[in-house]
mmCIF file of C-alpha atoms (C1' of nucleotides) in Angstrom:
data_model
loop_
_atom_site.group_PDB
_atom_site.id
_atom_site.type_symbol
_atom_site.label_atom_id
_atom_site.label_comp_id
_atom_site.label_asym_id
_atom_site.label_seq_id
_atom_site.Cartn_x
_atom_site.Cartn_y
_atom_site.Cartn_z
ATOM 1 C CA UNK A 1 8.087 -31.037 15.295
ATOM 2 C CA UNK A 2 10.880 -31.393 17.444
ATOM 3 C CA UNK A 3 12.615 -35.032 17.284
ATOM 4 C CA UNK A 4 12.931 -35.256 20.418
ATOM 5 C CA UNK A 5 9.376 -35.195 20.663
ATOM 6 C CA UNK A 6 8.059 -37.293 18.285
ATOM 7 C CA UNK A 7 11.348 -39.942 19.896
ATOM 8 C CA UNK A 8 9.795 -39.613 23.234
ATOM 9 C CA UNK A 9 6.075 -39.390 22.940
ATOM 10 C CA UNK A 10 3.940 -37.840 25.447
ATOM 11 C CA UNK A 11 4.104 -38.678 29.128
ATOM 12 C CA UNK A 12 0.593 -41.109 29.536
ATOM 13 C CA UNK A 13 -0.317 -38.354 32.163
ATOM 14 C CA UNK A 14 -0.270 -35.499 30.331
ATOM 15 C CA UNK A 15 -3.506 -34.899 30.122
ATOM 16 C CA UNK A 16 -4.328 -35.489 33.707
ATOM 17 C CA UNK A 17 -1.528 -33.023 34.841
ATOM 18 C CA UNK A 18 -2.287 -30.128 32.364
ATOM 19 C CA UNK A 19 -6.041 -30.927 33.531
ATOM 20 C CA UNK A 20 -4.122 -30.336 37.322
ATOM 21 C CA UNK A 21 -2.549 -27.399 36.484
ATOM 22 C CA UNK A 22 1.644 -26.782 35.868
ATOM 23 C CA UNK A 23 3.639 -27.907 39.366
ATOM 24 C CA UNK A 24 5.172 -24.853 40.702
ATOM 25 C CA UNK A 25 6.829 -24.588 44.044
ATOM 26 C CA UNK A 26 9.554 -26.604 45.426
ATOM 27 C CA UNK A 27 11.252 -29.351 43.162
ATOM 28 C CA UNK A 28 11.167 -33.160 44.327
ATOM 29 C CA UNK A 29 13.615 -35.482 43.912
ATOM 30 C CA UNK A 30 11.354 -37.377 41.139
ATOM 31 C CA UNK A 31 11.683 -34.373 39.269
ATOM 32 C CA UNK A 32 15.490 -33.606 39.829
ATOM 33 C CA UNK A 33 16.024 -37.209 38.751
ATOM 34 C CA UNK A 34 13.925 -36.709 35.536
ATOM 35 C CA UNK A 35 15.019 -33.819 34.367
ATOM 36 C CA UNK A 36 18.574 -34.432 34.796
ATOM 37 C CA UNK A 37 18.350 -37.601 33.454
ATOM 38 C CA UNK A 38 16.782 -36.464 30.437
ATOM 39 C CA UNK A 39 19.007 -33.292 29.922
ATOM 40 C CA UNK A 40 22.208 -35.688 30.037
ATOM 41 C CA UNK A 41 20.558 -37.877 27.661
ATOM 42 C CA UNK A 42 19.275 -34.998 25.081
ATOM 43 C CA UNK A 43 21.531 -32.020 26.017
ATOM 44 C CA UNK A 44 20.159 -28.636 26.670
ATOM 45 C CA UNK A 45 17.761 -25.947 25.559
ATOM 46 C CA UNK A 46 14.199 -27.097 24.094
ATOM 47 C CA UNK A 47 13.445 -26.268 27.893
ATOM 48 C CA UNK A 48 9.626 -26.875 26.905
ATOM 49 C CA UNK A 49 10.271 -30.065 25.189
ATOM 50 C CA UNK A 50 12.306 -31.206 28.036
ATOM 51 C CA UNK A 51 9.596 -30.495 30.338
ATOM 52 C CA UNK A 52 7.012 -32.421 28.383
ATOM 53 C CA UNK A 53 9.084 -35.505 27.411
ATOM 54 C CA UNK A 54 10.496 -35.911 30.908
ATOM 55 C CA UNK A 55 7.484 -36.030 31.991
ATOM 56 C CA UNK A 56 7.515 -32.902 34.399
ATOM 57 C CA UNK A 57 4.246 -30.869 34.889
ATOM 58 C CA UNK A 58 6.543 -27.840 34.774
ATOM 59 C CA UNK A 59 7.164 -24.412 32.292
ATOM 60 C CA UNK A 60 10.389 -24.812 29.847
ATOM 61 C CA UNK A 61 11.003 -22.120 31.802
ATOM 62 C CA UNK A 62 10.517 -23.812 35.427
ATOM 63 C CA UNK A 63 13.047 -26.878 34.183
ATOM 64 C CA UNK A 64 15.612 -24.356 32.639
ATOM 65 C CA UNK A 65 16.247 -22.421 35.508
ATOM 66 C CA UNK A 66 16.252 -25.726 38.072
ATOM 67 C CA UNK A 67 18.479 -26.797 35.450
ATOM 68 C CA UNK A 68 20.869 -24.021 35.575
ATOM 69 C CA UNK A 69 21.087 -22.688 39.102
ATOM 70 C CA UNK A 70 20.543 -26.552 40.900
ATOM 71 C CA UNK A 71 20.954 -29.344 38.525
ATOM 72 C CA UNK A 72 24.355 -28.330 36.406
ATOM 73 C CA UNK A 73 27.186 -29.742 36.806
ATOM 74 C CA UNK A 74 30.255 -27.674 38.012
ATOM 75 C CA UNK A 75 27.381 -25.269 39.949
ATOM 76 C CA UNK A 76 29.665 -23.977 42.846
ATOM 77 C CA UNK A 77 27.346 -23.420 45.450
ATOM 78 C CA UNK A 78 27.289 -21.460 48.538
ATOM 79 C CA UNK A 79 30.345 -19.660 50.606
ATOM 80 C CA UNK A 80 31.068 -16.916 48.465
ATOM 81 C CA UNK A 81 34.972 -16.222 48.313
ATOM 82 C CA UNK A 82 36.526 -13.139 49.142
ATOM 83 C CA UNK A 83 38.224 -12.763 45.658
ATOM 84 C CA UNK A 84 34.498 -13.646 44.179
ATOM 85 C CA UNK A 85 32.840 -10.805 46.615
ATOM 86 C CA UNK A 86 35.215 -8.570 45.354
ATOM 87 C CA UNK A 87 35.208 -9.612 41.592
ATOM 88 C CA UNK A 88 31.847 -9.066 41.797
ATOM 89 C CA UNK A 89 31.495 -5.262 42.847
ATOM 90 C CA UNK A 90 34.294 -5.123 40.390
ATOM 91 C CA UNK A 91 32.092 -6.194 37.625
ATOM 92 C CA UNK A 92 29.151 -4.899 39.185
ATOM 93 C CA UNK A 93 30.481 -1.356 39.217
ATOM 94 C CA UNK A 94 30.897 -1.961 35.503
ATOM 95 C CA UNK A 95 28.480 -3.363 34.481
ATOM 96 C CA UNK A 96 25.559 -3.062 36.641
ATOM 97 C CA UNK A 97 22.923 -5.303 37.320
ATOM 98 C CA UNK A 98 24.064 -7.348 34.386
ATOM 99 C CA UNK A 99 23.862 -10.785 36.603
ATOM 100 C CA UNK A 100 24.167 -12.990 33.775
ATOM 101 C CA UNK A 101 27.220 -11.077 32.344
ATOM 102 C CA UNK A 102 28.853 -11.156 35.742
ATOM 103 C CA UNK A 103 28.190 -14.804 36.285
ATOM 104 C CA UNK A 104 30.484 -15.634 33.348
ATOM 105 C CA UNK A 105 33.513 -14.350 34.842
ATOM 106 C CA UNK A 106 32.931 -16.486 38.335
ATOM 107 C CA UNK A 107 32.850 -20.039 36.904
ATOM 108 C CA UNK A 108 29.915 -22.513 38.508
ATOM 109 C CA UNK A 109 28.362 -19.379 39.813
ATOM 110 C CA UNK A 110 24.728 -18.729 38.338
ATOM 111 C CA UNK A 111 22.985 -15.074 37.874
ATOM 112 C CA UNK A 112 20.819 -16.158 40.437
ATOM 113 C CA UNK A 113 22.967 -16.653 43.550
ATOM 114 C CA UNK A 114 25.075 -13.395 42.430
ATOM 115 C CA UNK A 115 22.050 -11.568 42.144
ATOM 116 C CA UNK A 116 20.865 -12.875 45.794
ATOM 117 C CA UNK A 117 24.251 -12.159 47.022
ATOM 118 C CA UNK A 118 24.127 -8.588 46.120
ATOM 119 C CA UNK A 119 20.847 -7.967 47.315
ATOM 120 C CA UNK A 120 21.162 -9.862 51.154
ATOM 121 C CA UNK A 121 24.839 -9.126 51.460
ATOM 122 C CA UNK A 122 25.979 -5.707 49.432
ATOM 123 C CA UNK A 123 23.058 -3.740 49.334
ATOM 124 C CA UNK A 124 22.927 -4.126 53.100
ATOM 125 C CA UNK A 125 26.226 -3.020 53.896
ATOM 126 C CA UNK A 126 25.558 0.097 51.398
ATOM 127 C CA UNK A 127 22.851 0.573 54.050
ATOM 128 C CA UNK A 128 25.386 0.158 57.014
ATOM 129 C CA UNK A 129 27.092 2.751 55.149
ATOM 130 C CA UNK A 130 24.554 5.080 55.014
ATOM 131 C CA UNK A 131 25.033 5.546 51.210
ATOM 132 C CA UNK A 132 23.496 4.079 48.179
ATOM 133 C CA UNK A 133 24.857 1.073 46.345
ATOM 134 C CA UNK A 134 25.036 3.428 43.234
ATOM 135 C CA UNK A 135 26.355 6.576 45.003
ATOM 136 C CA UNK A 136 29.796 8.339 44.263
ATOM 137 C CA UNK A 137 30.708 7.166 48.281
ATOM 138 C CA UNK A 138 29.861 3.774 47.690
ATOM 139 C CA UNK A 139 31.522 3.460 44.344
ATOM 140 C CA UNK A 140 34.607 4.959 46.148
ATOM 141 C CA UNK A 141 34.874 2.826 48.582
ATOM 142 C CA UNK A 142 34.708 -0.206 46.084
ATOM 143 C CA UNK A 143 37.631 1.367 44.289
ATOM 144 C CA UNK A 144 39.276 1.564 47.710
ATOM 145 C CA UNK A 145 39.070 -2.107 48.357
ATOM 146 C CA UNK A 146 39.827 -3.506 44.769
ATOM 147 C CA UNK A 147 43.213 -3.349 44.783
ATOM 148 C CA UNK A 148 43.592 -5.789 47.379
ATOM 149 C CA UNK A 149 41.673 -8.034 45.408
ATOM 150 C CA UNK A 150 44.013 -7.261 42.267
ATOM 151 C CA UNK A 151 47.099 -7.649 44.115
ATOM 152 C CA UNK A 152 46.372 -10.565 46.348
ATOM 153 C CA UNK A 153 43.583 -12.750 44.598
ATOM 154 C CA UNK A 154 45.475 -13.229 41.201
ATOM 155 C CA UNK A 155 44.120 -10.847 39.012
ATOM 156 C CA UNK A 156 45.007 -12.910 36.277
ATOM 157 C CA UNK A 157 41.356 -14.261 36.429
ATOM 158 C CA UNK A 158 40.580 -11.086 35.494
ATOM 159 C CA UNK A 159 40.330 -10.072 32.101
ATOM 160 C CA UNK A 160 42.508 -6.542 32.592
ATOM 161 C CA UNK A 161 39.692 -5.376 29.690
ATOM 162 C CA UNK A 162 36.831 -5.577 31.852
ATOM 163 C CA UNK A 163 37.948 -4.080 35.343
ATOM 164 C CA UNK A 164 36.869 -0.659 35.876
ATOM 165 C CA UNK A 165 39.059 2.377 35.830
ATOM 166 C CA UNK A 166 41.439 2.128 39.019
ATOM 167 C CA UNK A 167 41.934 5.240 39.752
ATOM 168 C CA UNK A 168 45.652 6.572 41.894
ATOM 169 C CA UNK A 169 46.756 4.064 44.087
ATOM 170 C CA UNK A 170 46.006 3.279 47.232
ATOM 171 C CA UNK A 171 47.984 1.783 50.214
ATOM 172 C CA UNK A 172 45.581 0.536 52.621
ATOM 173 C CA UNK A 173 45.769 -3.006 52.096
ATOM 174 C CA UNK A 174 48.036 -4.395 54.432
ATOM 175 C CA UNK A 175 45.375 -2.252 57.155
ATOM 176 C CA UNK A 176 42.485 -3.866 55.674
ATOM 177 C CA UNK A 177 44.133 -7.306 55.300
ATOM 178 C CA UNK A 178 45.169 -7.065 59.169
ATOM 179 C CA UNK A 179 41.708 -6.030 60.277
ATOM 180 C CA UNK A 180 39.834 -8.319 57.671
ATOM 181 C CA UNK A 181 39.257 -11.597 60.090
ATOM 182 C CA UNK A 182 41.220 -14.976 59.529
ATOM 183 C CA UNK A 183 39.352 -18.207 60.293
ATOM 184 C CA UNK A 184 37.173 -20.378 58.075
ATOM 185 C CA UNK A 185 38.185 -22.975 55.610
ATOM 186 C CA UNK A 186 35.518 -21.871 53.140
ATOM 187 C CA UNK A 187 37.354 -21.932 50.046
ATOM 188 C CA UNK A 188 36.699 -25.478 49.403
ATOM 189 C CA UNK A 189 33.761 -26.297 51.627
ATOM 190 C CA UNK A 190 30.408 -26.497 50.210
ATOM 191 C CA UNK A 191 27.552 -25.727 51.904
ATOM 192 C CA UNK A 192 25.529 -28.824 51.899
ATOM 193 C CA UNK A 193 22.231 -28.605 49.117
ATOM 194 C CA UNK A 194 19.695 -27.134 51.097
ATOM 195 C CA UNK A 195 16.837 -28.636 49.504
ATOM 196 C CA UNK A 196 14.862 -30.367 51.551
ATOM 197 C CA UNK A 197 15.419 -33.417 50.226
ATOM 198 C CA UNK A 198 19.114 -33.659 49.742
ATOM 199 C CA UNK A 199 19.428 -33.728 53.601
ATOM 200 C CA UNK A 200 18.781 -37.103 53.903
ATOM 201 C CA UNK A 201 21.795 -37.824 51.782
ATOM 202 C CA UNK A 202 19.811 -39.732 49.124
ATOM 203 C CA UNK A 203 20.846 -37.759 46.090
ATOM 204 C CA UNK A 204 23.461 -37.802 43.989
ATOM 205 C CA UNK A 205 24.472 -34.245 42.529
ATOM 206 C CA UNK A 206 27.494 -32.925 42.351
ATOM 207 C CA UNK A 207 29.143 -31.667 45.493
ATOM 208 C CA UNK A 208 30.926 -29.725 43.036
ATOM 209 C CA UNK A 209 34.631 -29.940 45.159
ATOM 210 C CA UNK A 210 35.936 -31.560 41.857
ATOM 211 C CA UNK A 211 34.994 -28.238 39.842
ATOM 212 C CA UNK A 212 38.041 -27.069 38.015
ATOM 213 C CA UNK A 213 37.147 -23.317 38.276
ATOM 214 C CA UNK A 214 39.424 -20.088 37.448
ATOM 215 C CA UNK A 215 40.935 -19.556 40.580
ATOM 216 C CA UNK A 216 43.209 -23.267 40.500
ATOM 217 C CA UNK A 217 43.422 -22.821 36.939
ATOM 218 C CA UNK A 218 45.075 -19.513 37.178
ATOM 219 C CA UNK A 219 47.203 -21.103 39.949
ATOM 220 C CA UNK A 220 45.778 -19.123 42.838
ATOM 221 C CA UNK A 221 46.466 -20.620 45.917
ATOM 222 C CA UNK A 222 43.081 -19.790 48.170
ATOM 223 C CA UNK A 223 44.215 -22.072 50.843
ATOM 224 C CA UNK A 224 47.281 -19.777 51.098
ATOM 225 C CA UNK A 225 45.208 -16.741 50.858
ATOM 226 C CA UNK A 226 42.991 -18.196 53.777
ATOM 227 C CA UNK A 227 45.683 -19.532 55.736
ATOM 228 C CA UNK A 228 47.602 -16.159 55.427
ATOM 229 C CA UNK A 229 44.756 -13.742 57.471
ATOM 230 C CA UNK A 230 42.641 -12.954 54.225
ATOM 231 C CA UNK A 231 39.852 -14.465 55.709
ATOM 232 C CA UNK A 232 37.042 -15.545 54.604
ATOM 233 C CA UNK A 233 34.259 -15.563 55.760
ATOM 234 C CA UNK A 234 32.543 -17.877 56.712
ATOM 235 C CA UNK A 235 28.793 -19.409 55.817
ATOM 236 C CA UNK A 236 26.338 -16.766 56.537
ATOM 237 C CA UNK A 237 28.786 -14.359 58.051
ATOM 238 C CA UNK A 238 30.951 -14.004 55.593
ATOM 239 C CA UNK A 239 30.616 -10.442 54.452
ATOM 240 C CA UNK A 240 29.210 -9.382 58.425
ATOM 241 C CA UNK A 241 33.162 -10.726 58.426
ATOM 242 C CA UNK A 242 34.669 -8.788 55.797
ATOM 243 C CA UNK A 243 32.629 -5.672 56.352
ATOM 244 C CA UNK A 244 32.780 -5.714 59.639
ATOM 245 C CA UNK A 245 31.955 -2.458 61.350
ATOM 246 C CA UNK A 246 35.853 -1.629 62.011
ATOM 247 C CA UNK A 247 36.302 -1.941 58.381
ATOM 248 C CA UNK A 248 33.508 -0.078 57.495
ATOM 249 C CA UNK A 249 34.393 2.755 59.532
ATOM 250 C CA UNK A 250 37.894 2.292 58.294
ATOM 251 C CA UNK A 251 36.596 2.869 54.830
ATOM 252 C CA UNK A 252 34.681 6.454 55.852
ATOM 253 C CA UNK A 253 37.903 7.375 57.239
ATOM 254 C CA UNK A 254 39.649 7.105 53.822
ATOM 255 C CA UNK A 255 36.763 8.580 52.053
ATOM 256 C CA UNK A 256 36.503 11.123 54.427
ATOM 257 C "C1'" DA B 1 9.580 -23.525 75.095
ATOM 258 C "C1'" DA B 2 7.310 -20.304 72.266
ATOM 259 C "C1'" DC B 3 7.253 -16.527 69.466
ATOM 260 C "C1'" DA B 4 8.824 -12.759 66.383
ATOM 261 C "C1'" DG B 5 11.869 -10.713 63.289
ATOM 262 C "C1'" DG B 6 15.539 -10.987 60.095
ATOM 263 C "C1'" DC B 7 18.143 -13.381 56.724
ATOM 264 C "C1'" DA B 8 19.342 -16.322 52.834
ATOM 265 C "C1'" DC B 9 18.049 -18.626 49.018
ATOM 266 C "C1'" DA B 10 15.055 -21.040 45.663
ATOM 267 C "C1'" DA B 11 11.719 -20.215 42.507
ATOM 268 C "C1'" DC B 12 8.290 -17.468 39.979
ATOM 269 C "C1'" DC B 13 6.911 -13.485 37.075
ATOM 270 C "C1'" DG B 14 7.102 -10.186 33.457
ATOM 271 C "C1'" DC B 15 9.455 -8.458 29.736
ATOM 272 C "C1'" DA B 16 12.517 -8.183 25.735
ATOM 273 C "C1'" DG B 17 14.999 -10.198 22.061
ATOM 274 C "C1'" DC B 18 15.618 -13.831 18.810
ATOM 275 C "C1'" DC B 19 14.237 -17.278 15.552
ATOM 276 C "C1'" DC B 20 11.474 -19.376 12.277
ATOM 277 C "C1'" DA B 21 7.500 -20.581 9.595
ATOM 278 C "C1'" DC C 1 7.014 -8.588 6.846
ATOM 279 C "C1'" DT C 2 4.887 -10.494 10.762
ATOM 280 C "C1'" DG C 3 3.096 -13.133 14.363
ATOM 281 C "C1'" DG C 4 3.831 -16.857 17.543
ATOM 282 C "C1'" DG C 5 6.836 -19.598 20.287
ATOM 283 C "C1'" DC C 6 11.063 -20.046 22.803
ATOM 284 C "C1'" DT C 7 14.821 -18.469 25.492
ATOM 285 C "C1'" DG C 8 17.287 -15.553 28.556
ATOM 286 C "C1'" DC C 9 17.490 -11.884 31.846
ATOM 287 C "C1'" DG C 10 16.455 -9.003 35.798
ATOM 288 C "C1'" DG C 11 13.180 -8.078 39.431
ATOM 289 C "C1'" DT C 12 10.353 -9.819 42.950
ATOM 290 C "C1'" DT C 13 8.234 -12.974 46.108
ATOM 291 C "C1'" DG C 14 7.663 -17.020 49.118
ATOM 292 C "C1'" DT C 15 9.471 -19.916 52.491
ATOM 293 C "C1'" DG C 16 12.437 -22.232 55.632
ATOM 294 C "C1'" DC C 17 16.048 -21.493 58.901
ATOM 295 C "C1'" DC C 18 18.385 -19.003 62.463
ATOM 296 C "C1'" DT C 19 18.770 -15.987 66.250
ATOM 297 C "C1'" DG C 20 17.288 -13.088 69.835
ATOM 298 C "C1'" DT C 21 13.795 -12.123 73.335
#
DNA sequence: AACAGGCACAACCGCAGCCCA
DNA sequence: CTGGGCTGCGGTTGTGCCTGT
């Protein structure tokens, strides 16, 4: 038996909950509070012995994934960058659907929100483009936008092994970057949790503006970037922003 | 003001791989 | 070797919020 266990003992409820049923559904505050308490206490993994000594009438698998995409520290959350949005149909492009592989090159982001991003945000402007996400036209016009990213964004964050074949050059930028909208301070808001609960500004989980992610270690200015018409983007708008329908079009016209 | 539709995101589900007894 | 438990991953669903009518 796990140590932890026999340390910890059962919670005096046990019983009564597994006679309930496991919690699913929405996570309380309670349960935040326990299972981050006990994970900073005990480290983690042993997701189902975490769940049982914290007392939570939830899966190992329930707690791990709360744990990872909500409770971790340095979790960047919301406001995808534009260097992110494009690092990720770099990667993507390369690797596929392989969320969790793609999640380790964008520091504090989880699987999770890349995998929602891509499905509310890229997918749909593959549909805008009348193509699939996987098509040769799609593909294209990803390979048409990265170099922006690579010669703007500090493609230093970039592991030069992992990008995708480049191919030619191309010379567009400085059309995208003047049609690609200016505005938003997004690189270091956060959107605020939107849980329920941490509206009422009783919790205290990171905020995450003191994570020390890639792009400030790798000395990329995104304030400049913003400041200098790159744009981002903006809360839910962000990529309506970037792939606006001018720039869309604009891409058919170099594909075409 | 009320309603409907769309969107974004949190969380669950099913499966595969790994580890260990 | 093998079977069970645990973990991680990708796909899918549920729900609250926002916006347009």
């Amino acid at each position: 038996m796990d140590p932890r266990v026999r340390e910890h003992g059962l919670a005096s409820t046990e019983t009564e909950e597994q006679d309930m049923g496991t919690r699913k559904g929405p996570w309380t505050i309670e349960e935040d509070s326990l299972l981050a308490h006990y994970i900073n206490n005990h480290g983690e993994g042993h997701w189902n012995t975490a769940a049982r000594c914290a007392g939570l009438n939830r899966t190992g698998k329930s707690c791990r994934l709360r744990w990872l995409n909500y409770l971790r520290p340095n979790v960047r959350r919301g406001n995808i960058t534009l260097q992110e949005q494009l690092l990720i149909l770099q990667l993507h492009s390369r690797w596929g659907n392989r969320w969790s592989k793609i999640a380790q090159q964008l520091p504090g982001r989880t699987d999770n929100e890349i995998k929602n991003y891509w499905r509310t945000r890229v997918q749909k402007q593959a549909k805008q483009l009348k193509c699939e996400v996987n098509s040769k036209q799609f593909r294209d016009t990803m390979r048409l936008t990265y170099p922006v990213a690579a010669s703007e964004s500090g493609s230093d964050l970039i592991d030069p092994n992992i990008l995708p074949d480049i191919s030619g050059s191309c010379t567009f930028s400085d059309s995208l970057d003047a049609q690609v909208s200016s505005g938003s301070d997004l690189t270091h808001s956060q959107d605020p949790p939107s849980s329920h609960y941490m509206q009422n500004g009783s919790c205290s989980y990171p905020e995450n503006d003191s994570v020390p992610w890639g792009w400030y270690e790798h000395g990329v200015d995104m304030q400049g970037v913003d400041e200098g018409g790159y744009g981002l983007i903006g809360g839910g708008d962000s990529m309506e922003n970037f792939w606006n329908e001018e720039n869309i079009w604009f891409l058919h016209q170099q594909l075409m």
